[in-house]
C-alpha cells in the first residue's frame, strides 16, 4: 500500500473517531436526536465543503499544470524553430507534474541559449561594423531580429577573423608605404600638397581609411614619388656626365672641379640646381672655345669609330669632321654625331666587344706565329717556348669557334637591324677570310724563301763541297770533368777546318769528274753523294717538326728527279768559279 493511501485510511479513521467522540459528547449532554442529526449533518457539510475545496484546489493545480504544459510545448516548439534545433521529445510514462517540470526546464535552457546567441550576435555585429569602418567595406549581412544558428555564428566568426587578418595586413602595408613616402618626400625636399597626402603623412595611422581604393592611391603616390626620384637621378647623372665631358673638353682645372664635388653625389633639389647652373656655365664657356671643343670631340669621335670598326667610307660620310669653318652649327653637328655614335656603341656593345676580342686574339696569334719562326727562340729560358707553343695551339682552336659564334650573332643582328655589319669597311666574315688568306700567303712565301735558300746552298755544296762548321757547344751546368779542364798556362786549342776555294789547276785535274757531275745532273740521272761529304743547312726551321724534316732531307744520300734539280737551277743564279 502506498503511504498516501495509508494516510487517507488514517484520515477516515480519525473522522470516524471524531464522529464517535461527538456522539459520546452529545449523549453525555443529552442533546436530542433531532439536534444530533442537525449537528451530524453540519459536520458532514463542513467536511464535504472542506474536501470539495481541497478537490477544487487540486483540480485547479492540475488545470494549471496542463495549461503550463501546453504553454511550454508551444514555447518550446517556437524556440526549437528559432534555434534551429530538433523538436523536444517527451517521455510517454511520465506524470503531468514531471512533464511540466521537464518542459519548463527545457524552455529555460533554450531561452538562455537564445539570449546568449543574440548577445554574441550583437557583439559580432558591433565588431564587424568597426572593421568595416576601418576597411571601408560593407558590413556582413545577417538578420539581427532572428536568432542565428550555430553554423551562422561560426561563419560570422570566421568572416571576422579573416577581416581582422586583412586589417592587420593593410595596416602593415600602410605603415610600410607611409614610411617610404616620407623618405621619398624628404629625398625630393617636398611637402605634402593635396589633402590625401596630408592625411597620409600628417594624420594618425588609426584615422586613415584602409580601403582598397586608398591603398591603391597610396601605392600610386609612392610610384609617382619614386618615378620622380628616378627621373631626378637620371637627370643628375646626365648633368654630371655632361659636366665631366665639358670639363675634359674645356680642360677645366682641378681646383674649379672640386668646388662642385659636394653635388657630384645625390639627387635632391639643391643638387639638381647646382648641377644645372654648372652645366649652363660650361655651355657658355664651350661656345666661347668652339674650336678647341670641336677638336676634342673629333678625337673622341675617332676613338668611337675605332671601337665600332668604322671603315674610311663610313668615317668620310660625316663631312663636318673635315670642315675647318668652326661655328656653333658645326659644334652642334659634332655634338649630335658623338651622341649618336655613343648610343650606337652602347646598344651593340656586346657584339663590338666580341669582335674586339677576336681581333686581339688574332693579333696575339700572329705575334706567336712570328715568334715561332724566330731563330733565337731556342735560346729561351724558363720554358717560354713551350708556353708559347701551347698558347698558339690553343688560339688556333679557339679562333674558328669565336669566328663561328660571331658569324651567328652578326647574322642575327643584320636580320634585326636590316643592314649589314662592316668591320673596317668590309663585311666581318670577308674581313676574317682576308686575314686568314694573307696569313696563308705569307706562310707560303716564307716556305718558298726557305726552299730557295736551301736550293742555293745545296748547289754551292755540290760545286765546292761542304764547309764543316764546329757546332756551338752549350755550356753544361754543374761540375766539369777533370780530364777536360785546361791546365793553367796552356793555351786553348780549338780544332778547325778551313775551307779553301778550289784552284784552277786542281779544277783542271777534276774536269772529268766535274763534267761527269754536271752531265749527270743535267741529264736527269741521280748522283750519289759520298758518305763522308758533310752537308749543312743555314736556314732555320720554323718548328721542331720542320727542323727534323729538314735534317732528314739533308742527310739523305741521293738527290733525285732532274726536273726538280733543273727548277732549282732556274730559281738560283749559277755561281762563278
Coordinates of C-alpha atoms in Angstrom, one line a residue:
X1 CA 0.0 0.0 0.0
X2 CA 1.2 3.4 -0.8
X3 CA 1.9 5.8 2.0
X4 CA -0.7 8.2 0.7
X5 CA -3.4 5.5 0.9
X6 CA -2.4 4.7 4.4
X7 CA -2.6 8.3 5.4
X8 CA -6.0 8.5 3.7
X9 CA -7.2 5.5 5.7
X10 CA -5.9 7.1 8.9
X11 CA -7.9 10.3 7.9
X12 CA -11.1 8.2 7.6
X13 CA -10.3 6.6 10.9
X14 CA -9.7 10.0 12.5
X15 CA -13.0 11.2 11.0
X16 CA -14.9 8.2 12.4
X17 CA -13.2 8.6 15.8
X18 CA -14.2 12.3 15.8
X19 CA -17.8 11.4 15.0
X20 CA -17.9 8.8 17.7
X21 CA -16.5 11.3 20.2
X22 CA -19.1 13.8 19.1
X23 CA -21.8 11.3 19.6
X24 CA -20.5 10.5 23.1
X25 CA -20.4 14.1 24.0
X26 CA -23.9 14.6 22.6
X27 CA -25.0 11.6 24.7
X28 CA -23.5 12.9 27.8
X29 CA -25.0 16.3 27.2
X30 CA -28.3 14.9 26.4
X31 CA -28.8 16.5 23.1
X32 CA -32.0 15.3 21.5
X33 CA -31.9 13.0 18.4
X34 CA -33.1 15.7 16.0
X35 CA -30.4 18.1 17.1
X36 CA -27.9 15.3 16.8
X37 CA -29.0 14.8 13.2
X38 CA -28.6 18.5 12.6
X39 CA -25.2 18.6 14.2
X40 CA -24.1 15.5 12.3
X41 CA -25.4 17.0 9.1
X42 CA -23.4 20.2 9.9
X43 CA -20.3 18.1 10.4
X44 CA -21.0 16.4 7.1
X45 CA -21.5 19.6 5.3
X46 CA -18.4 21.1 6.8
X47 CA -16.2 18.1 5.9
X48 CA -17.8 18.0 2.5
X49 CA -17.1 21.7 1.9
X50 CA -13.6 21.3 3.1
X51 CA -12.9 18.3 0.9
X52 CA -14.7 19.9 -2.0
X53 CA -12.5 23.0 -1.7
X54 CA -9.4 20.7 -1.5
X55 CA -10.6 18.9 -4.5
X56 CA -11.1 22.1 -6.4
X57 CA -7.7 23.3 -5.4
X58 CA -6.1 20.1 -6.7
X59 CA -8.2 20.3 -9.8
X60 CA -7.0 23.9 -10.3
X61 CA -3.5 22.7 -9.8
X62 CA -4.0 20.0 -12.4
X63 CA -5.5 22.5 -14.8
X64 CA -2.6 24.9 -14.2
X65 CA -0.1 22.2 -14.8
X66 CA -1.8 21.1 -18.0
X67 CA -2.0 24.7 -19.1
X68 CA 1.6 25.2 -18.3
X69 CA 2.4 22.1 -20.3
X70 CA 0.6 23.5 -23.3
X71 CA 2.3 26.8 -23.0
X72 CA 5.7 25.2 -22.6
X73 CA 5.1 23.0 -25.5
X74 CA 4.3 25.9 -27.7
X75 CA 7.2 28.0 -26.5
X76 CA 9.5 25.0 -26.8
X77 CA 8.4 24.4 -30.4
X78 CA 9.0 28.1 -31.2
X79 CA 12.4 28.1 -29.6
X80 CA 13.4 24.9 -31.4
X81 CA 12.5 26.6 -34.7
X82 CA 14.3 29.8 -33.8
X83 CA 17.4 28.0 -32.6
X84 CA 17.1 25.5 -35.4
X85 CA 17.2 22.6 -33.1
X86 CA 15.2 19.3 -33.4
X87 CA 11.9 19.1 -31.6
X88 CA 11.8 18.1 -27.9
X89 CA 10.7 14.5 -27.3
X90 CA 8.6 13.8 -24.1
X91 CA 8.6 10.6 -22.1
X92 CA 5.3 8.8 -22.5
X93 CA 5.1 7.2 -19.0
X94 CA 5.6 10.5 -17.1
X95 CA 3.2 12.2 -14.8
X96 CA 1.7 15.6 -15.5
X97 CA 3.9 17.2 -12.9
X98 CA 7.1 15.7 -14.3
X99 CA 6.2 16.6 -17.9
X100 CA 5.5 20.2 -16.8
X101 CA 8.8 20.3 -15.0
X102 CA 10.8 18.8 -17.9
X103 CA 9.2 21.2 -20.4
X104 CA 9.7 24.2 -18.2
X105 CA 13.3 23.3 -17.6
X106 CA 13.9 22.8 -21.3
X107 CA 12.3 26.1 -22.1
X108 CA 14.5 27.9 -19.6
X109 CA 17.6 26.3 -21.1
X110 CA 16.6 27.2 -24.6
X111 CA 15.7 30.7 -23.6
X112 CA 19.2 31.0 -22.1
X113 CA 20.7 29.8 -25.4
X114 CA 18.7 32.2 -27.3
X115 CA 19.8 35.1 -25.1
X116 CA 23.4 34.1 -25.4
X117 CA 23.2 33.8 -29.2
X118 CA 21.5 37.1 -29.5
X119 CA 24.1 38.7 -27.2
X120 CA 27.0 37.2 -29.2
X121 CA 25.4 38.3 -32.5
X122 CA 25.2 41.8 -31.1
X123 CA 28.9 41.8 -30.2
X124 CA 29.9 40.3 -33.5
X125 CA 27.9 42.8 -35.4
X126 CA 29.5 45.7 -33.5
X127 CA 33.0 44.3 -34.2
X128 CA 32.1 43.8 -37.8
X129 CA 30.9 47.4 -38.0
X130 CA 34.2 48.6 -36.5
X131 CA 36.3 46.6 -39.0
X132 CA 34.1 47.7 -41.9
X133 CA 34.5 51.4 -40.9
X134 CA 38.3 50.9 -40.9
X135 CA 38.5 48.9 -44.2
X136 CA 35.6 50.8 -45.8
X137 CA 33.8 47.6 -46.7
X138 CA 30.1 46.7 -46.5
X139 CA 29.0 45.0 -43.2
X140 CA 28.4 41.3 -43.1
X141 CA 24.7 40.6 -43.7
X142 CA 22.9 38.6 -41.0
X143 CA 19.3 39.2 -39.7
X144 CA 19.6 40.8 -36.3
X145 CA 16.0 40.1 -35.4
X146 CA 16.3 36.4 -35.8
X147 CA 18.1 34.0 -33.6
X148 CA 21.2 32.9 -35.5
X149 CA 22.1 29.2 -35.8
X150 CA 25.4 27.8 -34.5
X151 CA 26.6 27.5 -38.1
X152 CA 25.7 31.1 -38.9
X153 CA 27.6 32.3 -35.8
X154 CA 30.6 30.2 -36.7
X155 CA 30.6 31.6 -40.3
X156 CA 30.3 35.1 -38.9
X157 CA 33.2 34.5 -36.5
X158 CA 35.4 33.1 -39.4
X159 CA 34.4 36.1 -41.5
X160 CA 35.5 38.5 -38.7
X161 CA 38.8 36.6 -38.3
X162 CA 39.6 37.0 -42.0
X163 CA 38.5 40.6 -41.9
X164 CA 40.8 41.2 -38.9
X165 CA 43.7 39.5 -40.7
X166 CA 43.0 41.7 -43.7
X167 CA 43.0 44.7 -41.4
X168 CA 46.4 43.7 -40.0
X169 CA 47.8 43.2 -43.5
X170 CA 46.5 46.5 -44.7
X171 CA 47.8 48.3 -41.6
X172 CA 51.3 46.8 -42.1
X173 CA 51.2 47.7 -45.8
X174 CA 50.0 51.2 -45.0
X175 CA 52.8 51.8 -42.3
X176 CA 55.5 50.4 -44.7
X177 CA 54.2 52.5 -47.6
X178 CA 53.9 55.6 -45.5
X179 CA 57.5 55.4 -44.3
X180 CA 58.6 55.0 -47.9
X181 CA 56.5 58.0 -48.9
X182 CA 58.0 60.1 -46.2
X183 CA 61.5 59.1 -47.2
X184 CA 60.8 59.9 -50.8
X185 CA 59.4 63.3 -49.9
X186 CA 62.5 64.0 -47.8
X187 CA 64.6 62.9 -50.8
X188 CA 62.7 65.3 -53.0
X189 CA 62.6 68.2 -50.5
X190 CA 58.9 68.2 -50.9
X191 CA 56.0 68.9 -48.5
X192 CA 52.5 67.2 -48.8
X193 CA 50.4 69.2 -51.2
X194 CA 47.0 67.5 -51.5
X195 CA 44.5 66.6 -48.7
X196 CA 45.2 62.9 -49.4
X197 CA 49.0 63.4 -49.0
X198 CA 48.3 65.3 -45.7
X199 CA 46.1 62.5 -44.5
X200 CA 48.8 60.0 -45.2
X201 CA 51.8 61.9 -43.8
X202 CA 50.3 64.2 -41.1
X203 CA 47.3 62.3 -39.6
X204 CA 47.4 59.4 -37.1
X205 CA 47.6 56.0 -38.6
X206 CA 44.4 54.8 -36.9
X207 CA 42.4 57.6 -38.6
X208 CA 43.3 56.5 -42.2
X209 CA 40.7 54.5 -44.0
X210 CA 42.3 51.3 -45.2
X211 CA 40.1 50.8 -48.2
X212 CA 41.4 49.1 -51.4
X213 CA 41.0 52.4 -53.2
X214 CA 43.0 54.3 -50.6
X215 CA 45.8 51.7 -50.6
X216 CA 45.8 51.8 -54.4
X217 CA 46.1 55.6 -54.3
X218 CA 48.8 55.2 -51.7
X219 CA 50.8 52.9 -54.0
X220 CA 50.2 55.3 -56.9
X221 CA 51.6 58.2 -54.9
X222 CA 54.6 56.1 -53.9
X223 CA 55.1 55.1 -57.5
X224 CA 54.9 58.8 -58.7
X225 CA 57.4 59.8 -56.0
X226 CA 59.8 57.0 -56.9
X227 CA 59.4 57.8 -60.5
X228 CA 60.2 61.4 -59.8
X229 CA 63.3 60.4 -57.8
X230 CA 64.4 58.1 -60.6
X231 CA 64.0 60.9 -63.1
X232 CA 66.0 63.2 -60.8
X233 CA 68.7 60.6 -60.6
X234 CA 68.8 60.2 -64.4
X235 CA 68.8 64.0 -64.8
X236 CA 71.6 64.3 -62.3
X237 CA 73.6 61.5 -64.0
X238 CA 73.1 63.2 -67.3
X239 CA 74.1 66.6 -66.0
X240 CA 77.2 65.0 -64.2
X241 CA 78.2 63.2 -67.4
X242 CA 77.7 66.4 -69.4
X243 CA 79.7 68.4 -66.9
X244 CA 82.6 65.9 -66.8
X245 CA 82.6 65.8 -70.6
X246 CA 82.7 69.6 -70.8
X247 CA 85.4 69.7 -68.0
X248 CA 87.5 67.4 -70.2
X249 CA 86.8 69.2 -73.4
X250 CA 87.4 72.6 -71.9
X251 CA 90.3 71.4 -69.7
X252 CA 88.9 72.9 -66.6
X253 CA 91.5 72.9 -63.7
X254 CA 91.0 70.5 -60.8
X255 CA 90.5 73.4 -58.4
X256 CA 87.3 74.5 -60.1
X257 CA 86.1 70.9 -60.3
X258 CA 86.5 70.4 -56.6
X259 CA 84.1 73.3 -55.9
X260 CA 81.3 71.1 -57.3
X261 CA 82.4 67.8 -55.5
X262 CA 79.7 68.0 -52.9
X263 CA 77.0 67.9 -55.6
X264 CA 78.5 65.1 -57.6
X265 CA 76.5 62.6 -55.4
X266 CA 72.8 62.7 -54.5
X267 CA 69.7 63.8 -56.5
X268 CA 68.0 66.3 -54.3
X269 CA 66.6 69.6 -55.5
X270 CA 69.7 71.5 -54.4
X271 CA 71.9 69.1 -56.2
X272 CA 69.9 69.5 -59.4
X273 CA 70.0 73.2 -59.2
X274 CA 73.8 73.3 -58.6
X275 CA 74.5 70.9 -61.4
X276 CA 72.2 72.7 -63.9
X277 CA 74.0 76.0 -63.1
X278 CA 77.4 74.4 -63.7
X279 CA 76.2 72.8 -66.9
X280 CA 74.9 76.2 -68.1
X281 CA 78.1 77.9 -67.2
X282 CA 80.2 75.3 -69.0
X283 CA 77.9 75.5 -72.0
X284 CA 78.6 79.2 -72.3
X285 CA 82.3 78.6 -71.9
X286 CA 82.1 76.0 -74.6
X287 CA 80.6 78.4 -77.0
X288 CA 83.5 80.7 -76.3
X289 CA 86.0 78.0 -77.1
X290 CA 84.3 76.4 -80.1
X291 CA 87.5 75.3 -81.9
X292 CA 89.1 73.6 -79.0
X293 CA 85.9 71.8 -78.1
X294 CA 85.4 70.6 -81.7
X295 CA 88.9 69.2 -81.8
X296 CA 88.3 67.3 -78.6
X297 CA 85.0 66.0 -79.9
X298 CA 86.8 64.9 -83.1
X299 CA 89.4 63.0 -81.1
X300 CA 86.6 61.3 -79.2
X301 CA 84.8 60.5 -82.4
X302 CA 87.9 58.8 -83.8
X303 CA 88.0 56.7 -80.6
X304 CA 84.4 55.6 -81.0
X305 CA 84.9 55.0 -84.8
X306 CA 87.7 52.6 -83.9
X307 CA 85.5 50.9 -81.3
X308 CA 82.8 50.5 -83.9
X309 CA 85.3 49.3 -86.6
X310 CA 84.3 52.1 -89.0
X311 CA 85.9 52.0 -92.4
X312 CA 87.1 55.0 -94.4
X313 CA 83.9 55.4 -96.3
X314 CA 81.9 55.4 -93.1
X315 CA 84.2 57.9 -91.5
X316 CA 84.2 60.2 -94.5
X317 CA 80.4 60.1 -94.6
X318 CA 80.5 62.6 -91.7
X319 CA 81.6 65.5 -93.8
X320 CA 81.6 68.1 -90.9
X321 CA 84.6 66.2 -89.5
X322 CA 86.7 67.8 -92.2
X323 CA 85.2 71.3 -92.1
X324 CA 87.6 74.0 -90.9
X325 CA 84.9 76.7 -90.5
X326 CA 84.4 76.5 -86.7
X327 CA 80.9 77.7 -85.7
X328 CA 78.1 76.9 -83.4
X329 CA 76.3 75.0 -86.1
X330 CA 79.5 72.9 -86.7
X331 CA 79.7 72.3 -82.9
X332 CA 76.0 71.2 -82.9
X333 CA 76.6 68.7 -85.7
X334 CA 79.6 67.3 -83.8
X335 CA 77.6 67.0 -80.6
X336 CA 74.8 65.2 -82.4
X337 CA 77.2 62.8 -84.1
X338 CA 79.1 62.0 -80.9
X339 CA 75.8 61.4 -79.1
X340 CA 74.6 59.2 -81.9
X341 CA 77.8 57.1 -82.1
X342 CA 77.8 56.7 -78.3
X343 CA 74.3 55.4 -78.3
X344 CA 75.1 53.1 -81.3
X345 CA 78.1 51.7 -79.5
X346 CA 76.2 51.2 -76.2
X347 CA 73.3 49.4 -78.0
X348 CA 75.6 47.0 -79.8
X349 CA 78.4 47.0 -77.2
X350 CA 78.3 43.2 -76.6
X351 CA 78.8 42.5 -80.3
X352 CA 81.6 45.0 -80.7
X353 CA 83.4 43.6 -77.7
X354 CA 83.2 40.2 -79.2
X355 CA 84.7 41.4 -82.5
X356 CA 87.4 43.3 -80.4
X357 CA 88.1 40.0 -78.6
X358 CA 88.6 38.2 -81.9
X359 CA 90.9 40.9 -83.2
X360 CA 93.0 40.8 -80.0
X361 CA 93.3 37.0 -80.2
X362 CA 94.1 37.3 -83.9
X363 CA 97.0 39.8 -83.3
X364 CA 98.3 37.6 -80.5
X365 CA 98.1 34.6 -82.7
X366 CA 100.1 36.4 -85.4
X367 CA 102.7 37.5 -82.8
X368 CA 103.1 34.0 -81.5
X369 CA 103.4 32.6 -85.0
X370 CA 106.1 35.2 -85.8
X371 CA 108.0 34.2 -82.7
X372 CA 107.8 30.5 -83.8
X373 CA 109.9 31.4 -86.9
X374 CA 112.5 33.4 -84.8
X375 CA 115.9 31.5 -84.8
X376 CA 116.6 32.8 -81.3
X377 CA 113.6 31.2 -79.8
X378 CA 115.6 28.1 -78.9
X379 CA 117.7 30.1 -76.6
X380 CA 114.8 30.6 -74.2
X381 CA 114.8 30.3 -70.5
X382 CA 112.0 29.3 -68.1
X383 CA 110.0 27.2 -70.6
X384 CA 108.7 30.2 -72.6
X385 CA 108.9 28.3 -75.9
X386 CA 106.7 25.5 -74.6
X387 CA 104.2 28.0 -73.2
X388 CA 104.1 30.0 -76.4
X389 CA 103.5 26.8 -78.4
X390 CA 100.6 25.8 -76.2
X391 CA 99.1 29.2 -76.4
X392 CA 99.5 29.3 -80.1
X393 CA 97.8 25.8 -80.4
X394 CA 95.0 27.0 -78.2
X395 CA 94.4 30.1 -80.2
X396 CA 94.4 28.1 -83.4
X397 CA 91.5 26.1 -82.0
X398 CA 89.5 28.9 -80.3
X399 CA 89.7 31.4 -83.2
X400 CA 87.5 29.4 -85.5
X401 CA 84.9 28.8 -82.7
X402 CA 84.9 32.5 -81.9
X403 CA 84.5 33.4 -85.6
X404 CA 81.5 31.0 -85.9
X405 CA 79.9 32.4 -82.8
X406 CA 80.4 36.0 -84.2
X407 CA 79.0 34.9 -87.6
X408 CA 75.8 33.7 -86.0
X409 CA 75.4 36.8 -83.8
X410 CA 76.2 39.2 -86.6
X411 CA 73.7 37.4 -88.9
X412 CA 71.0 37.8 -86.2
X413 CA 72.0 41.5 -85.8
X414 CA 71.8 42.1 -89.5
X415 CA 68.4 40.5 -89.7
X416 CA 67.2 42.5 -86.8
X417 CA 68.7 45.9 -87.9
X418 CA 68.0 45.4 -91.6
X419 CA 71.6 46.4 -92.5
X420 CA 75.0 44.8 -93.0
X421 CA 77.7 44.9 -90.3
X422 CA 81.0 46.2 -91.6
X423 CA 84.5 45.9 -90.0
X424 CA 87.0 48.4 -91.4
X425 CA 84.8 48.9 -94.4
X426 CA 84.3 45.2 -95.2
X427 CA 81.8 42.6 -94.1
X428 CA 83.1 40.8 -91.0
X429 CA 83.4 37.3 -92.4
X430 CA 85.0 38.7 -95.6
X431 CA 87.5 40.6 -93.4
X432 CA 88.2 37.4 -91.4
X433 CA 88.7 35.4 -94.6
X434 CA 91.0 38.1 -96.0
X435 CA 93.1 38.0 -92.8
X436 CA 93.4 34.2 -93.0
X437 CA 94.2 34.4 -96.7
X438 CA 97.0 36.9 -96.1
X439 CA 98.4 34.8 -93.3
X440 CA 98.4 31.7 -95.5
X441 CA 100.0 33.6 -98.4
X442 CA 102.7 34.9 -96.0
X443 CA 103.4 31.4 -94.7
X444 CA 103.7 30.1 -98.4
X445 CA 106.1 33.0 -99.2
X446 CA 108.3 32.1 -96.2
X447 CA 108.2 28.5 -97.2
X448 CA 109.3 29.3 -100.8
X449 CA 112.1 31.6 -99.5
X450 CA 113.4 28.7 -97.3
X451 CA 113.3 26.3 -100.3
X452 CA 115.2 28.8 -102.5
X453 CA 117.8 29.3 -99.7
X454 CA 118.2 25.6 -99.3
X455 CA 118.5 25.0 -103.0
X456 CA 121.2 27.7 -103.4
X457 CA 123.2 26.1 -100.5
X458 CA 122.8 22.7 -102.0
X459 CA 124.1 23.9 -105.4
X460 CA 127.1 25.6 -103.8
X461 CA 128.0 22.5 -101.8
X462 CA 127.6 20.4 -105.0
X463 CA 130.1 22.6 -106.7
X464 CA 132.5 23.5 -104.0
X465 CA 132.0 20.9 -101.3
X466 CA 130.6 21.5 -97.8
X467 CA 132.2 23.7 -95.3
X468 CA 132.0 21.9 -91.9
X469 CA 131.2 24.1 -89.0
X470 CA 132.1 23.5 -85.4
X471 CA 128.8 23.3 -83.6
X472 CA 128.3 25.6 -80.7
X473 CA 128.6 23.7 -77.5
X474 CA 126.1 24.7 -74.9
X475 CA 127.6 25.2 -71.5
X476 CA 126.6 22.5 -69.2
X477 CA 125.6 23.4 -65.6
X478 CA 127.2 21.5 -62.8
X479 CA 130.7 20.1 -62.2
X480 CA 133.3 19.9 -65.1
X481 CA 135.1 16.7 -66.0
X482 CA 138.6 17.0 -64.6
X483 CA 140.3 15.5 -67.7
X484 CA 138.8 18.2 -69.8
X485 CA 139.9 21.1 -67.6
X486 CA 142.5 23.2 -69.3
X487 CA 145.8 23.2 -67.4
X488 CA 147.0 26.6 -66.2
X489 CA 149.4 28.3 -68.6
X490 CA 148.5 26.2 -71.6
X491 CA 146.7 27.9 -74.5
X492 CA 143.3 26.6 -75.5
X493 CA 143.3 24.9 -79.0
X494 CA 140.1 24.9 -81.0
X495 CA 140.0 22.3 -83.8
X496 CA 139.2 24.0 -87.0
X497 CA 138.9 23.1 -90.6
X498 CA 139.4 25.7 -93.2
X499 CA 137.5 25.7 -96.5
X500 CA 139.7 26.6 -99.5
X501 CA 138.4 27.6 -102.8
X502 CA 139.5 25.1 -105.4
X503 CA 142.4 26.3 -107.5
X504 CA 142.1 26.3 -111.3
X505 CA 144.9 23.7 -111.6
X506 CA 143.0 21.3 -109.4
X507 CA 139.9 22.1 -111.2
X508 CA 141.5 21.1 -114.4
X509 CA 142.6 17.8 -112.9
X510 CA 139.0 17.1 -111.9
X511 CA 137.4 18.2 -115.2
X512 CA 136.3 14.7 -115.8
X513 CA 134.7 14.4 -112.5
X514 CA 133.1 17.8 -112.8
X515 CA 131.8 17.2 -116.3
X516 CA 130.5 13.9 -115.2
X517 CA 128.8 15.5 -112.3
X518 CA 127.3 18.3 -114.5
X519 CA 126.4 15.9 -117.2
X520 CA 124.7 13.6 -114.8
X521 CA 122.8 16.4 -113.2
X522 CA 121.6 17.8 -116.5
X523 CA 120.8 14.5 -118.0
X524 CA 118.3 13.7 -115.3
X525 CA 120.3 10.9 -113.6
X526 CA 120.9 10.5 -109.9
X527 CA 124.3 11.2 -108.3
X528 CA 125.3 9.5 -105.1
X529 CA 126.8 11.8 -102.5
X530 CA 129.7 10.2 -100.7
X531 CA 129.1 9.3 -97.2
X532 CA 132.0 11.4 -95.9
X533 CA 130.5 14.5 -97.6
X534 CA 129.0 16.8 -94.8
X535 CA 126.0 18.9 -96.0
X536 CA 124.8 21.8 -93.8
X537 CA 121.7 23.9 -93.8
X538 CA 121.9 27.6 -92.9
X539 CA 118.2 28.2 -92.9
X540 CA 116.3 27.9 -89.6
X541 CA 113.2 25.7 -89.2
X542 CA 110.1 27.3 -88.0
X543 CA 109.1 24.4 -85.7
X544 CA 110.7 21.4 -84.2
X545 CA 108.9 19.1 -86.6
X546 CA 110.1 21.2 -89.6
X547 CA 113.6 21.2 -88.2
X548 CA 113.6 17.4 -88.0
X549 CA 112.1 17.1 -91.5
X550 CA 114.8 19.4 -93.0
X551 CA 117.5 17.4 -91.3
X552 CA 116.2 14.2 -92.6
X553 CA 116.0 15.7 -96.0
X554 CA 119.6 16.9 -95.9
X555 CA 121.0 13.7 -94.6
X556 CA 119.6 11.6 -97.4
X557 CA 122.2 10.1 -99.6
X558 CA 120.7 10.7 -103.0
X559 CA 119.3 13.7 -104.9
X560 CA 116.8 12.5 -107.5
X561 CA 114.5 14.0 -110.1
X562 CA 116.4 16.0 -112.7
X563 CA 113.3 18.0 -113.2
X564 CA 113.3 19.3 -109.6
X565 CA 117.1 20.0 -109.9
X566 CA 116.5 21.9 -113.2
X567 CA 113.9 24.0 -111.4
X568 CA 116.3 24.5 -108.6
X569 CA 118.9 25.8 -111.1
X570 CA 116.4 28.2 -112.6
X571 CA 115.5 29.6 -109.2
X572 CA 119.1 30.3 -108.2
X573 CA 121.9 32.0 -110.2
X574 CA 124.9 29.9 -111.3
X575 CA 127.9 30.7 -109.1
X576 CA 131.0 31.9 -110.8
X577 CA 134.2 29.9 -110.4

